[in-house]
Short mmCIF file of C-alpha atoms in Angstrom, two decimals:
data_model
loop_
_atom_site.label_atom_id
_atom_site.label_comp_id
_atom_site.label_asym_id
_atom_site.label_seq_id
_atom_site.Cartn_x
_atom_site.Cartn_y
_atom_site.Cartn_z
CA UNK A 1209 51.08 -36.40 92.52
CA UNK A 1210 49.29 -34.14 94.98
CA UNK A 1211 45.60 -34.61 95.70
CA UNK A 1212 44.95 -31.08 94.45
CA UNK A 1213 46.65 -31.80 91.14
CA UNK A 1214 44.54 -34.91 90.62
CA UNK A 1215 41.38 -32.96 91.44
CA UNK A 1216 42.25 -30.33 88.85
CA UNK A 1217 42.83 -33.00 86.22
CA UNK A 1218 39.56 -34.77 87.00
CA UNK A 1219 37.34 -31.70 86.97
CA UNK A 1220 38.26 -30.44 83.55
CA UNK A 1221 35.04 -31.51 81.88
CA UNK A 1222 32.47 -28.73 81.49
CA UNK A 1223 28.90 -28.95 80.19
CA UNK A 1224 26.38 -26.15 79.56
CA UNK A 1225 22.74 -26.66 80.46
CA UNK A 1226 20.16 -24.63 78.51
CA UNK A 1227 19.23 -21.59 80.55
CA UNK A 1228 15.55 -21.23 79.82
CA UNK A 1229 14.89 -24.87 80.68
CA UNK A 1230 15.82 -24.34 84.32
CA UNK A 1231 15.31 -20.56 84.65
CA UNK A 1232 19.02 -20.09 85.28
CA UNK A 1233 21.44 -17.77 83.54
CA UNK A 1234 23.53 -19.05 80.65
CA UNK A 1235 26.63 -19.28 82.81
CA UNK A 1236 26.09 -22.79 84.14
CA UNK A 1237 29.00 -25.10 84.69
CA UNK A 1238 28.61 -28.77 85.48
CA UNK A 1239 31.72 -30.52 86.74
CA UNK A 1240 31.59 -34.27 86.90
CA UNK A 1241 33.35 -37.43 85.88
CA UNK A 1242 32.45 -38.51 82.35
CA UNK A 1243 29.77 -41.14 81.83
CA UNK A 1244 31.30 -44.59 81.27
CA UNK A 1245 34.67 -43.14 82.27
CA UNK A 1246 37.67 -45.21 81.11
CA UNK A 1247 40.08 -46.40 83.77
CA UNK A 1248 42.81 -43.94 82.79
CA UNK A 1249 40.57 -41.07 83.94
CA UNK A 1250 38.63 -42.88 86.66
CA UNK A 1251 41.81 -43.75 88.57
CA UNK A 1252 42.14 -40.07 89.44
CA UNK A 1253 38.90 -40.24 91.40
CA UNK A 1254 40.20 -43.03 93.59
CA UNK A 1255 43.47 -41.30 94.36
CA UNK A 1256 42.40 -38.14 96.13
CA UNK A 1257 39.59 -39.22 98.47
CA UNK A 1258 40.26 -39.98 102.14
CA UNK A 1259 38.99 -42.67 104.45
CA UNK A 1260 39.16 -43.60 108.09
CA UNK A 1261 38.87 -47.06 109.54
CA UNK A 1262 36.78 -47.44 112.66
CA UNK A 1263 36.36 -50.70 114.58
CA UNK A 1264 32.88 -51.15 115.99
CA UNK A 1265 30.81 -53.96 117.39
CA UNK A 1266 27.36 -55.30 116.58
CA UNK A 1267 27.22 -54.18 112.95
CA UNK A 1268 24.11 -55.44 111.18
CA UNK A 1269 24.39 -53.89 107.73
CA UNK A 1270 27.10 -54.08 105.09
CA UNK A 1271 27.35 -52.07 101.89
CA UNK A 1272 28.42 -53.86 98.74
CA UNK A 1273 31.97 -53.88 97.41
CA UNK A 1274 31.22 -51.26 94.77
CA UNK A 1275 29.56 -48.75 97.09
CA UNK A 1276 32.32 -49.14 99.66
CA UNK A 1277 34.83 -48.34 96.92
CA UNK A 1278 32.83 -45.34 95.64
CA UNK A 1279 32.07 -43.65 98.97
CA UNK A 1280 34.41 -44.06 101.94
CA UNK A 1281 32.64 -44.72 105.23
CA UNK A 1282 32.92 -46.37 108.59
CA UNK A 1283 30.78 -49.34 109.61
CA UNK A 1284 28.90 -47.11 112.04
CA UNK A 1285 28.11 -44.60 109.29
CA UNK A 1286 26.86 -47.38 107.02
CA UNK A 1287 24.52 -48.77 109.63
CA UNK A 1288 23.30 -45.32 110.68
CA UNK A 1289 22.34 -44.25 107.15
CA UNK A 1290 20.47 -47.51 106.57
CA UNK A 1291 18.57 -47.26 109.85
CA UNK A 1292 17.72 -43.63 109.09
CA UNK A 1293 16.42 -44.56 105.64
CA UNK A 1294 19.02 -42.68 103.56
CA UNK A 1295 20.63 -45.88 102.27
CA UNK A 1296 19.22 -49.17 101.00
CA UNK A 1297 21.07 -52.51 100.81
CA UNK A 1298 19.15 -54.71 98.39
CA UNK A 1299 20.90 -57.93 99.37
CA UNK A 1300 19.11 -57.64 102.74
CA UNK A 1301 15.69 -57.38 101.11
CA UNK A 1302 13.51 -60.52 101.48
CA UNK A 1303 12.80 -60.54 97.73
CA UNK A 1304 16.38 -59.75 96.68
CA UNK A 1305 16.43 -62.38 93.91
CA UNK A 1306 13.38 -60.74 92.31
CA UNK A 1307 15.48 -57.69 91.45
CA UNK A 1308 17.94 -59.69 89.34
CA UNK A 1309 17.76 -59.46 85.54
CA UNK A 1310 19.47 -62.06 83.33
CA UNK A 1311 20.11 -61.64 79.60
CA UNK A 1312 22.76 -63.16 77.32
CA UNK A 1313 23.96 -65.25 80.26
CA UNK A 1314 24.80 -62.16 82.31
CA UNK A 1315 22.94 -61.30 85.52
CA UNK A 1316 22.76 -57.79 86.95
CA UNK A 1317 21.19 -56.95 90.30
CA UNK A 1318 21.12 -53.68 92.29
CA UNK A 1319 23.31 -53.76 95.38
CA UNK A 1320 23.28 -50.50 97.37
CA UNK A 1321 21.71 -47.04 97.03
CA UNK A 1322 22.49 -43.83 98.95
CA UNK A 1323 20.67 -40.61 98.10
CA UNK A 1324 19.62 -37.17 99.21
CA UNK A 1325 17.57 -34.49 97.45
CA UNK A 1326 20.32 -33.63 94.96
CA UNK A 1327 22.62 -36.64 94.48
CA UNK A 1328 22.42 -40.43 94.46
CA UNK A 1329 24.98 -43.24 94.43
CA UNK A 1330 23.91 -46.64 93.10
CA UNK A 1331 25.93 -49.86 92.80
CA UNK A 1332 25.05 -53.01 90.84
CA UNK A 1333 26.49 -56.53 90.98
CA UNK A 1334 27.28 -57.99 87.55
CA UNK A 1335 27.75 -61.75 87.16
CA UNK A 1336 28.75 -63.63 84.02
CA UNK A 1337 30.73 -60.90 82.22
CA UNK A 1338 34.15 -62.30 81.30
CA UNK A 1339 37.06 -59.94 82.11
CA UNK A 1340 40.63 -61.21 81.83
CA UNK A 1341 44.03 -59.83 82.76
CA UNK A 1342 44.29 -56.07 82.42
CA UNK A 1343 41.06 -55.73 80.48
CA UNK A 1344 38.84 -52.85 81.51
CA UNK A 1345 35.09 -53.54 81.44
CA UNK A 1346 32.55 -50.95 80.42
CA UNK A 1347 28.85 -50.52 79.79
CA UNK A 1348 26.42 -48.47 77.72
CA UNK A 1349 23.58 -47.28 79.95
CA UNK A 1350 20.50 -45.09 79.99
CA UNK A 1351 19.05 -43.54 83.13
CA UNK A 1352 16.33 -41.05 84.02
CA UNK A 1353 13.69 -40.33 86.66
CA UNK A 1354 10.11 -41.52 86.47
CA UNK A 1355 8.52 -43.09 83.42
CA UNK A 1356 8.86 -40.30 80.84
CA UNK A 1357 12.43 -39.91 79.56
CA UNK A 1358 11.41 -36.85 77.53
CA UNK A 1359 10.21 -34.83 80.51
CA UNK A 1360 12.66 -32.13 81.62
CA UNK A 1361 12.05 -33.24 85.20
CA UNK A 1362 13.40 -36.70 84.36
CA UNK A 1363 16.80 -35.50 83.19
CA UNK A 1364 19.88 -36.38 85.21
CA UNK A 1365 23.59 -35.59 85.17
CA UNK A 1366 25.65 -38.66 85.89
CA UNK A 1367 28.67 -40.89 85.45
CA UNK A 1368 29.23 -44.63 85.75
CA UNK A 1369 32.12 -47.11 85.80
CA UNK A 1370 32.98 -50.59 86.93
CA UNK A 1371 34.77 -50.63 90.29
CA UNK A 1372 38.46 -51.47 89.77
CA UNK A 1373 39.30 -52.65 93.29
CA UNK A 1374 41.28 -49.52 94.18
CA UNK A 1375 40.33 -47.49 97.26
CA UNK A 1376 41.90 -44.43 98.91
CA UNK A 1377 43.94 -44.89 102.06
CA UNK A 1378 44.09 -42.49 105.02
CA UNK A 1379 46.69 -40.36 103.22
CA UNK A 1380 44.44 -39.94 100.20
CA UNK A 1381 46.46 -42.21 97.92
CA UNK A 1382 45.24 -45.33 96.18
CA UNK A 1383 45.70 -48.85 97.47
CA UNK A 1384 44.01 -52.20 96.95
CA UNK A 1385 41.04 -53.27 99.05
CA UNK A 1386 43.20 -55.48 101.27
CA UNK A 1387 45.48 -52.55 102.12
CA UNK A 1388 48.38 -53.56 99.86
CA UNK A 1389 50.09 -50.92 97.68
CA UNK A 1390 49.27 -50.45 94.02
CA UNK A 1391 51.33 -52.37 91.49
CA UNK A 1392 52.13 -51.93 87.83
CA UNK A 1393 53.26 -54.29 85.08
CA UNK A 1394 56.70 -54.13 83.49
CA UNK A 1395 55.16 -51.82 80.90
CA UNK A 1396 53.92 -49.44 83.58
CA UNK A 1397 50.25 -50.40 83.33
CA UNK A 1398 48.27 -50.25 86.56
CA UNK A 1399 47.15 -53.66 87.80
CA UNK A 1400 43.44 -53.59 88.60
CA UNK A 1401 41.04 -56.00 90.28
CA UNK A 1402 37.63 -55.60 88.68
CA UNK A 1403 36.61 -59.18 89.41
CA UNK A 1404 36.03 -60.31 93.01
CA UNK A 1405 36.69 -63.75 94.51
CA UNK A 1406 33.30 -64.97 93.25
CA UNK A 1407 33.94 -63.87 89.69
CA UNK A 1408 31.53 -60.92 89.96
CA UNK A 1409 31.96 -57.24 89.14
CA UNK A 1410 30.43 -54.06 90.58
CA UNK A 1411 29.11 -51.21 88.45
CA UNK A 1412 28.92 -47.81 90.19
CA UNK A 1413 26.62 -44.99 89.13
CA UNK A 1414 26.52 -41.42 90.45
CA UNK A 1415 23.65 -39.14 89.39
CA UNK A 1416 22.48 -35.64 90.24
CA UNK A 1417 19.34 -33.67 89.49
CA UNK A 1418 19.75 -31.57 86.33
CA UNK A 1419 17.61 -28.90 87.95
CA UNK A 1420 18.63 -28.41 91.58
CA UNK A 1421 15.10 -27.31 92.43
CA UNK A 1422 13.92 -30.85 91.63
CA UNK A 1423 14.32 -33.37 94.44
CA UNK A 1424 15.45 -36.98 93.94
CA UNK A 1425 13.87 -38.10 97.21
CA UNK A 1426 11.29 -40.84 96.80
CA UNK A 1427 11.53 -40.74 93.02
CA UNK A 1428 11.87 -43.77 90.77
CA UNK A 1429 15.24 -44.14 89.04
CA UNK A 1430 15.03 -45.97 85.72
CA UNK A 1431 18.36 -47.60 84.86
CA UNK A 1432 19.01 -49.74 81.80
CA UNK A 1433 22.18 -51.49 80.62
CA UNK A 1434 22.15 -52.07 76.85
CA UNK A 1435 25.73 -53.17 76.11
CA UNK A 1436 28.51 -54.69 78.19
CA UNK A 1437 32.05 -55.11 76.96
CA UNK A 1438 35.73 -54.18 77.14
CA UNK A 1439 37.45 -50.87 76.46
CA UNK A 1440 40.05 -50.94 73.69
CA UNK A 1441 43.31 -49.01 73.52
CA UNK A 1442 41.43 -46.08 71.99
CA UNK A 1443 39.07 -45.95 74.98
CA UNK A 1444 36.25 -47.24 72.81
CA UNK A 1445 33.85 -49.85 74.17
CA UNK A 1446 33.93 -53.14 72.27
CA UNK A 1447 30.63 -54.88 73.12
CA UNK A 1448 30.72 -58.54 74.12
CA UNK A 1449 27.03 -58.69 75.06
CA UNK A 1450 24.04 -56.67 73.87
CA UNK A 1451 20.70 -56.95 75.59
CA UNK A 1452 18.41 -55.25 78.08
CA UNK A 1453 18.99 -55.21 81.82
CA UNK A 1454 16.36 -52.76 83.05
CA UNK A 1455 15.57 -51.59 86.59
CA UNK A 1456 13.09 -49.23 88.24
CA UNK A 1457 14.43 -48.41 91.69
CA UNK A 1458 12.73 -46.26 94.31
CA UNK A 1459 15.21 -43.81 95.79
CA UNK A 1460 15.33 -43.20 99.57
CA UNK A 1461 12.99 -40.58 101.00
CA UNK A 1462 15.31 -39.27 103.74
CA UNK A 1463 18.12 -36.75 103.16
CA UNK A 1464 19.31 -35.88 106.69
CA UNK A 1465 19.85 -32.34 105.37
CA UNK A 1466 20.89 -29.46 107.61
CA UNK A 1467 20.52 -25.83 106.52
CA UNK A 1468 23.03 -23.41 108.05
CA UNK A 1469 23.00 -19.61 107.73
CA UNK A 1470 26.62 -18.57 107.21
CA UNK A 1471 26.61 -14.94 106.01
CA UNK A 1472 30.40 -14.78 105.60
CA UNK A 1473 32.49 -13.46 102.75
CA UNK A 1474 34.80 -15.86 100.95
CA UNK A 1475 38.28 -14.33 101.48
CA UNK A 1476 39.74 -12.82 98.33
CA UNK A 1477 36.40 -12.71 96.48
CA UNK A 1478 33.35 -10.53 95.99
CA UNK A 1479 31.12 -13.43 97.04
CA UNK A 1480 29.43 -14.04 100.38
CA UNK A 1481 28.18 -17.44 101.50
CA UNK A 1482 24.54 -16.88 102.39
CA UNK A 1483 23.43 -20.39 103.41
CA UNK A 1484 24.48 -23.98 102.91
CA UNK A 1485 22.42 -27.15 102.71
CA UNK A 1486 24.59 -30.06 103.78
CA UNK A 1487 23.88 -33.80 104.07
CA UNK A 1488 26.13 -36.80 104.78
CA UNK A 1489 26.79 -37.13 101.01
CA UNK A 1490 26.57 -33.64 99.47
CA UNK A 1491 26.43 -29.88 99.89
CA UNK A 1492 24.79 -26.89 98.21
CA UNK A 1493 26.53 -23.54 98.84
CA UNK A 1494 24.38 -20.45 98.13
CA UNK A 1495 26.27 -17.24 97.36
CA UNK A 1496 25.46 -13.54 97.22
CA UNK A 1497 27.66 -11.96 94.56
CA UNK A 1498 28.65 -8.44 95.61
CA UNK A 1499 30.32 -7.49 92.34
CA UNK A 1500 30.83 -8.77 88.82
CA UNK A 1501 32.83 -12.01 88.81
CA UNK A 1502 35.56 -12.37 86.23
CA UNK A 1503 34.64 -14.84 83.51
CA UNK A 1504 37.15 -16.54 81.23
CA UNK A 1505 36.37 -19.07 78.51
CA UNK A 1506 34.45 -21.90 80.25
CA UNK A 1507 35.09 -20.46 83.72
CA UNK A 1508 32.25 -18.48 85.31
CA UNK A 1509 34.31 -17.21 88.26
CA UNK A 1510 31.99 -18.64 90.93
CA UNK A 1511 33.84 -19.91 94.03
CA UNK A 1512 33.84 -23.73 94.12
CA UNK A 1513 33.27 -25.96 97.12
CA UNK A 1514 36.26 -28.24 97.75
CA UNK A 1515 36.13 -29.76 101.22
CA UNK A 1516 35.32 -29.58 104.91
CA UNK A 1517 37.07 -29.26 108.23
CA UNK A 1518 35.71 -31.21 111.19
CA UNK A 1519 35.49 -30.26 114.85
CA UNK A 1520 38.06 -32.90 115.81
CA UNK A 1521 40.67 -31.15 113.67
CA UNK A 1522 40.42 -33.48 110.69
CA UNK A 1523 40.53 -31.68 107.34
CA UNK A 1524 39.18 -33.16 104.12
CA UNK A 1525 40.18 -30.45 101.65
CA UNK A 1526 39.45 -32.47 98.53
CA UNK A 1527 36.25 -34.30 99.43
CA UNK A 1528 34.33 -33.08 96.36
CA UNK A 1529 33.43 -35.73 93.81
CA UNK A 1530 32.14 -33.43 91.10
CA UNK A 1531 29.16 -31.11 91.04
CA UNK A 1532 28.02 -27.89 89.41
CA UNK A 1533 28.27 -24.11 89.71
CA UNK A 1534 25.87 -21.59 88.20
CA UNK A 1535 24.01 -18.31 88.64
CA UNK A 1536 20.41 -18.56 89.77
CA UNK A 1537 19.18 -15.19 88.46
CA UNK A 1538 19.66 -13.07 85.35
CA UNK A 1539 21.23 -10.25 87.36
CA UNK A 1540 24.03 -12.68 88.32
CA UNK A 1541 23.83 -11.55 91.93
CA UNK A 1542 23.09 -15.02 93.29
CA UNK A 1543 25.04 -18.19 92.60
CA UNK A 1544 25.36 -21.79 93.71
CA UNK A 1545 28.18 -24.30 94.03
CA UNK A 1546 27.06 -27.86 94.69
CA UNK A 1547 29.02 -31.08 95.07
CA UNK A 1548 28.68 -34.65 96.23
CA UNK A 1549 31.27 -36.18 98.55
CA UNK A 1550 33.93 -38.85 98.24
CA UNK A 1551 33.15 -39.99 101.77
CA UNK A 1552 30.32 -39.96 104.29
CA UNK A 1553 30.47 -37.16 106.86
CA UNK A 1554 28.63 -36.33 110.07
CA UNK A 1555 27.04 -32.95 109.33
CA UNK A 1556 26.99 -32.04 113.03
CA UNK A 1557 30.80 -32.27 113.10
CA UNK A 1558 31.50 -29.86 110.22
CA UNK A 1559 33.54 -26.89 111.49
CA UNK A 1560 34.45 -25.12 108.24
CA UNK A 1561 34.35 -25.19 104.46
CA UNK A 1562 37.27 -25.18 102.04
CA UNK A 1563 36.43 -23.05 99.02
CA UNK A 1564 38.39 -22.41 95.82
CA UNK A 1565 38.12 -18.67 95.24
CA UNK A 1566 36.97 -19.26 91.65
CA UNK A 1567 36.81 -22.07 89.13
CA UNK A 1568 40.12 -20.98 87.57
CA UNK A 1569 42.74 -23.70 87.61
CA UNK A 1570 45.23 -21.76 89.75
CA UNK A 1571 42.70 -20.27 92.17
CA UNK A 1572 43.57 -20.30 95.88
CA UNK A 1573 41.77 -22.55 98.35
CA UNK A 1574 40.62 -20.68 101.46
CA UNK A 1575 38.85 -21.74 104.66
CA UNK A 1576 35.54 -20.30 105.82
CA UNK A 1577 34.70 -21.14 109.43
CA UNK A 1578 31.00 -21.77 110.05
CA UNK A 1579 29.13 -19.86 112.77
CA UNK A 1580 28.92 -21.70 116.09
#
């Protein structure tokens, strides 16, 4: 299966956010992986990202197993983001054990956080949850910003899953963490590795601000696990432990964002890219709409960000890991496409953007070269 085909399959989930709440038009489309996504759908995410392996010396920081599986990166990128304050590794904190919460014989502790103003990745280590054979673990969770879950400024879009041990290789296809190819049972079921050599699991969470004008930087993320269990054949979670594993985590205060004025038309569309705000983990593309975009069912016609081209000639055309597209004014003359990334990038090395000309399934992907 091609990476593009997998991307199309994964991004078929649309949600509408109430217009007056955020002062946007009613044509808002949020594209993301479903919360508590079963393995059958989550495997698509792992299959179309790309990674590069870089050997470096004198590395002082290491992301956890879950974060490494969720966001591809080099050792240098990991250390750089931690030293710059955009990433936090809790296992290196002097009071690491104080973050752990134990209930029903199961201990959960935060592992790694990466964030910018719009998106955040968080991984947790889970110890004591019994997972056997081909069983797929799952969790019921609640998360919001601050201490008032009813405030509109606390609302988050998000998705979470246990890490299954599958990572993308350099060709964008899945493989196991040790580099060996994927295997299936005689019945064709994918063999997964949720449990590590210590018997622990990793739970990965990705969240984004519901209102893009609200910043995640420096905010407190409240995260609570209420049920842990195993998915059944009907993709329903069968709880094996009910309790409360609650965390209040301060998100990083540094985004490493770069704003670039582009002022270039997206080929084949009536939309012009005005500016972009890009960080090592996400992008916001601001459009000027020069004519009425064609809308169809749940599609709003807004061009969608897909990937980037780098100055060294490397192209990551399918780097997007979900996001949103919407109009920012009632006249529908301004629009936004935002997305978080499947891998860490150096924003100074971005040469071009890959844009799908609309959110229609068969829309063409075109390249827009950034100004020098």
